[in-house]
């Protein structure tokens, strides 16, 4: 089985490469790739070592180990109650681990109170101080550090410029819009130049349009400052957009840690495949396992699927074939038989129309539902496929994944 | 807004008359020129002058003021501490008992409070005077203060304190710089409430006072037993005015803070 193709982190654009140049390792042809997690010599900024946090009998975080590297934009992704917020609060110092150690920049953190940790946090509901002006909010942490007045004023000015809030310095938090408050909270948490910024669902309170715009701004601020960001979110789009690496959590454990594209294209479990995006899962039995491809028997009397190999599986094992709906082609006629091509026949059961996309829910002859998602490139009136039509679904041999669990 | 109807207008008028007619009569008769309380002898402010020249009244008023100032201040500090422990302390052994004991004086009949304190002071051989009145007033005003302050603390967003810790405060300075400024209106309201409660208390003060420590309500009460004089009316009117102003200011402060807080929270969504 070959290594899965190296999927580049989002930072492959020119600006990003320049921004990360300090730590990036030179790739072939001079292309800079930011991937310290692949470098065995890279020194992590933060390291969780077998950290467990019990609340009563319940383990919110369960024997978790994780390394986060300098300049990384790292996302903790999971449903509510998976332990991601607890993990972040342990790093900030608001909770202490029941077992295990948390190392930050070469120091063990247990017992260090929040005010002595070189990390700052941006809170979910922003937690701006209502009795202080925008400038005083931003200056709050600097004044606690006893910085001279002139320097405080200068730093506040820089922060206001960074988040583009000139002219609002004297306003009180309640005089600001949601988006402006979010920026003040960001400026306040960055003002002390922390080694690491923790963001707890930072965009949860914004509406969809503003959220998308702010995601890109977050990335650009992170790249400009070079600060390590750790974001906690339950929104997979947000994690995919902003993060260099995503850790998917479930019940206090890490399920998979990888760059967004890899986690989307090569999930290692049904949980991850299903949590990030949409997926069709078809259960079957491994019929053959070769170096590159495997064959999966999924229905008696039908041709086996050809799919990528999985070294964890051997012939006879139960396995799941996962394929994203957008990788499934839908046709009225039987597609030409090409080697490695998989094709199944079914009946259109339902069509989900969301304007730019249509999702066809196709019932295979053995009763399983498979979804195919197609961009609506022609006008709805000229759509060829309708309810109850017999259709063929097809995909290439490398378009899906074979999952052992 | 609800519509105006004759039924509403009549019932509200009757209600207010029932509540405030006696007080209005008292205020009106305080301007009566006649020495006889119930016979109108023309408008005059002379009884106010008489009352202010009466040394017994003045010394009683001075006593009352001292007691009320000390009571309000100490009760507010203690009430704040109790509220913080009850709201923020989390679960600790005896929390329910402590909460119950803080709030018990709210429902305790004043006679019982007064009597039990008197017994305590006598058995400990504490000389009774202004000091003992203050102690007694602090015990019951403190629970009102802690009710007012804990109501505000409950709705106070804990993450503000965490943000202060995160930005470099220790527990104490986080309280001083973030929590305190935000609960200040309720602390002021608690102070004014304690002040007013102490100002007009008769029962507990009567039980716990000693020779020479007569408060204004006690002086008025003993005077009235010998017959109501217009002087008493004038004095009472002044007390009513003082208490009314206190209550109005307290409620205005907490109401303004409340609307501002609500506006801030609406904006946060």
PDB file of C-alpha atoms in Angstrom, chain A residues 89 92 94 114-115 119-121 123 125-131 137 140-141 144-145 174 176 178 181 188-189 192 205, chain B residues 156-157 159-171 173-174 177-179 181-182 260 263-265 267-269:
ATOM      1  CA  UNK A  89      -9.659  25.479  29.177  1.00  0.00           C
ATOM      2  CA  UNK A  92      -5.719  28.395  29.551  1.00  0.00           C
ATOM      3  CA  UNK A  94      -9.277  27.384  34.061  1.00  0.00           C
ATOM      4  CA  UNK A 114      -4.176  31.522  34.223  1.00  0.00           C
ATOM      5  CA  UNK A 115      -2.607  34.952  34.782  1.00  0.00           C
ATOM      6  CA  UNK A 119      -1.491  32.185  26.392  1.00  0.00           C
ATOM      7  CA  UNK A 120      -4.558  34.346  25.940  1.00  0.00           C
ATOM      8  CA  UNK A 121      -8.083  33.379  25.174  1.00  0.00           C
ATOM      9  CA  UNK A 123     -14.081  33.901  24.759  1.00  0.00           C
ATOM     10  CA  UNK A 125     -19.430  35.432  24.075  1.00  0.00           C
ATOM     11  CA  UNK A 126     -16.378  37.747  23.880  1.00  0.00           C
ATOM     12  CA  UNK A 127     -16.537  38.620  27.607  1.00  0.00           C
ATOM     13  CA  UNK A 128     -15.741  42.275  26.925  1.00  0.00           C
ATOM     14  CA  UNK A 129     -15.702  44.383  30.078  1.00  0.00           C
ATOM     15  CA  UNK A 130     -18.924  46.407  29.835  1.00  0.00           C
ATOM     16  CA  UNK A 131     -17.671  49.189  32.122  1.00  0.00           C
ATOM     17  CA  UNK A 137     -10.570  46.770  27.123  1.00  0.00           C
ATOM     18  CA  UNK A 140      -6.479  45.889  30.234  1.00  0.00           C
ATOM     19  CA  UNK A 141      -3.927  43.092  29.993  1.00  0.00           C
ATOM     20  CA  UNK A 144      -1.756  44.468  34.406  1.00  0.00           C
ATOM     21  CA  UNK A 145       1.735  43.776  33.099  1.00  0.00           C
ATOM     22  CA  UNK A 174     -22.766  47.887  24.141  1.00  0.00           C
ATOM     23  CA  UNK A 176     -20.841  48.158  19.026  1.00  0.00           C
ATOM     24  CA  UNK A 178     -21.655  41.972  16.913  1.00  0.00           C
ATOM     25  CA  UNK A 181     -17.294  43.291  19.387  1.00  0.00           C
ATOM     26  CA  UNK A 188      -7.753  42.388  23.426  1.00  0.00           C
ATOM     27  CA  UNK A 189      -6.577  38.786  23.415  1.00  0.00           C
ATOM     28  CA  UNK A 192      -0.281  40.922  25.148  1.00  0.00           C
ATOM     29  CA  UNK A 205     -22.388  34.611  17.383  1.00  0.00           C
TER      30      UNK A 205
ATOM     31  CA  UNK B 156     -23.198  38.351  36.186  1.00  0.00           C
ATOM     32  CA  UNK B 157     -21.333  36.623  33.371  1.00  0.00           C
ATOM     33  CA  UNK B 159     -16.521  34.566  31.778  1.00  0.00           C
ATOM     34  CA  UNK B 160     -15.790  38.251  32.457  1.00  0.00           C
ATOM     35  CA  UNK B 161     -13.867  37.183  35.545  1.00  0.00           C
ATOM     36  CA  UNK B 162     -12.134  34.469  33.564  1.00  0.00           C
ATOM     37  CA  UNK B 163     -11.171  37.030  30.939  1.00  0.00           C
ATOM     38  CA  UNK B 164      -9.646  39.195  33.666  1.00  0.00           C
ATOM     39  CA  UNK B 165      -7.676  36.211  35.007  1.00  0.00           C
ATOM     40  CA  UNK B 166      -6.589  35.362  31.484  1.00  0.00           C
ATOM     41  CA  UNK B 167      -5.338  38.912  30.947  1.00  0.00           C
ATOM     42  CA  UNK B 168      -3.137  38.869  34.016  1.00  0.00           C
ATOM     43  CA  UNK B 169      -5.291  39.527  37.092  1.00  0.00           C
ATOM     44  CA  UNK B 170      -5.173  37.351  40.174  1.00  0.00           C
ATOM     45  CA  UNK B 171      -8.482  36.384  41.817  1.00  0.00           C
ATOM     46  CA  UNK B 173      -7.716  42.057  41.410  1.00  0.00           C
ATOM     47  CA  UNK B 174     -10.149  40.405  38.968  1.00  0.00           C
ATOM     48  CA  UNK B 177     -11.332  45.592  38.596  1.00  0.00           C
ATOM     49  CA  UNK B 178     -14.082  43.680  36.826  1.00  0.00           C
ATOM     50  CA  UNK B 179     -16.683  42.227  39.162  1.00  0.00           C
ATOM     51  CA  UNK B 181     -17.491  47.912  38.962  1.00  0.00           C
ATOM     52  CA  UNK B 182     -20.188  45.792  37.335  1.00  0.00           C
ATOM     53  CA  UNK B 260     -28.084  49.250  30.548  1.00  0.00           C
ATOM     54  CA  UNK B 263     -29.130  46.596  26.343  1.00  0.00           C
ATOM     55  CA  UNK B 264     -25.567  45.330  26.533  1.00  0.00           C
ATOM     56  CA  UNK B 265     -26.723  41.738  26.578  1.00  0.00           C
ATOM     57  CA  UNK B 267     -26.224  43.751  21.691  1.00  0.00           C
ATOM     58  CA  UNK B 268     -24.098  40.738  22.556  1.00  0.00           C
ATOM     59  CA  UNK B 269     -26.445  38.415  20.711  1.00  0.00           C
TER      60      UNK B 269
END
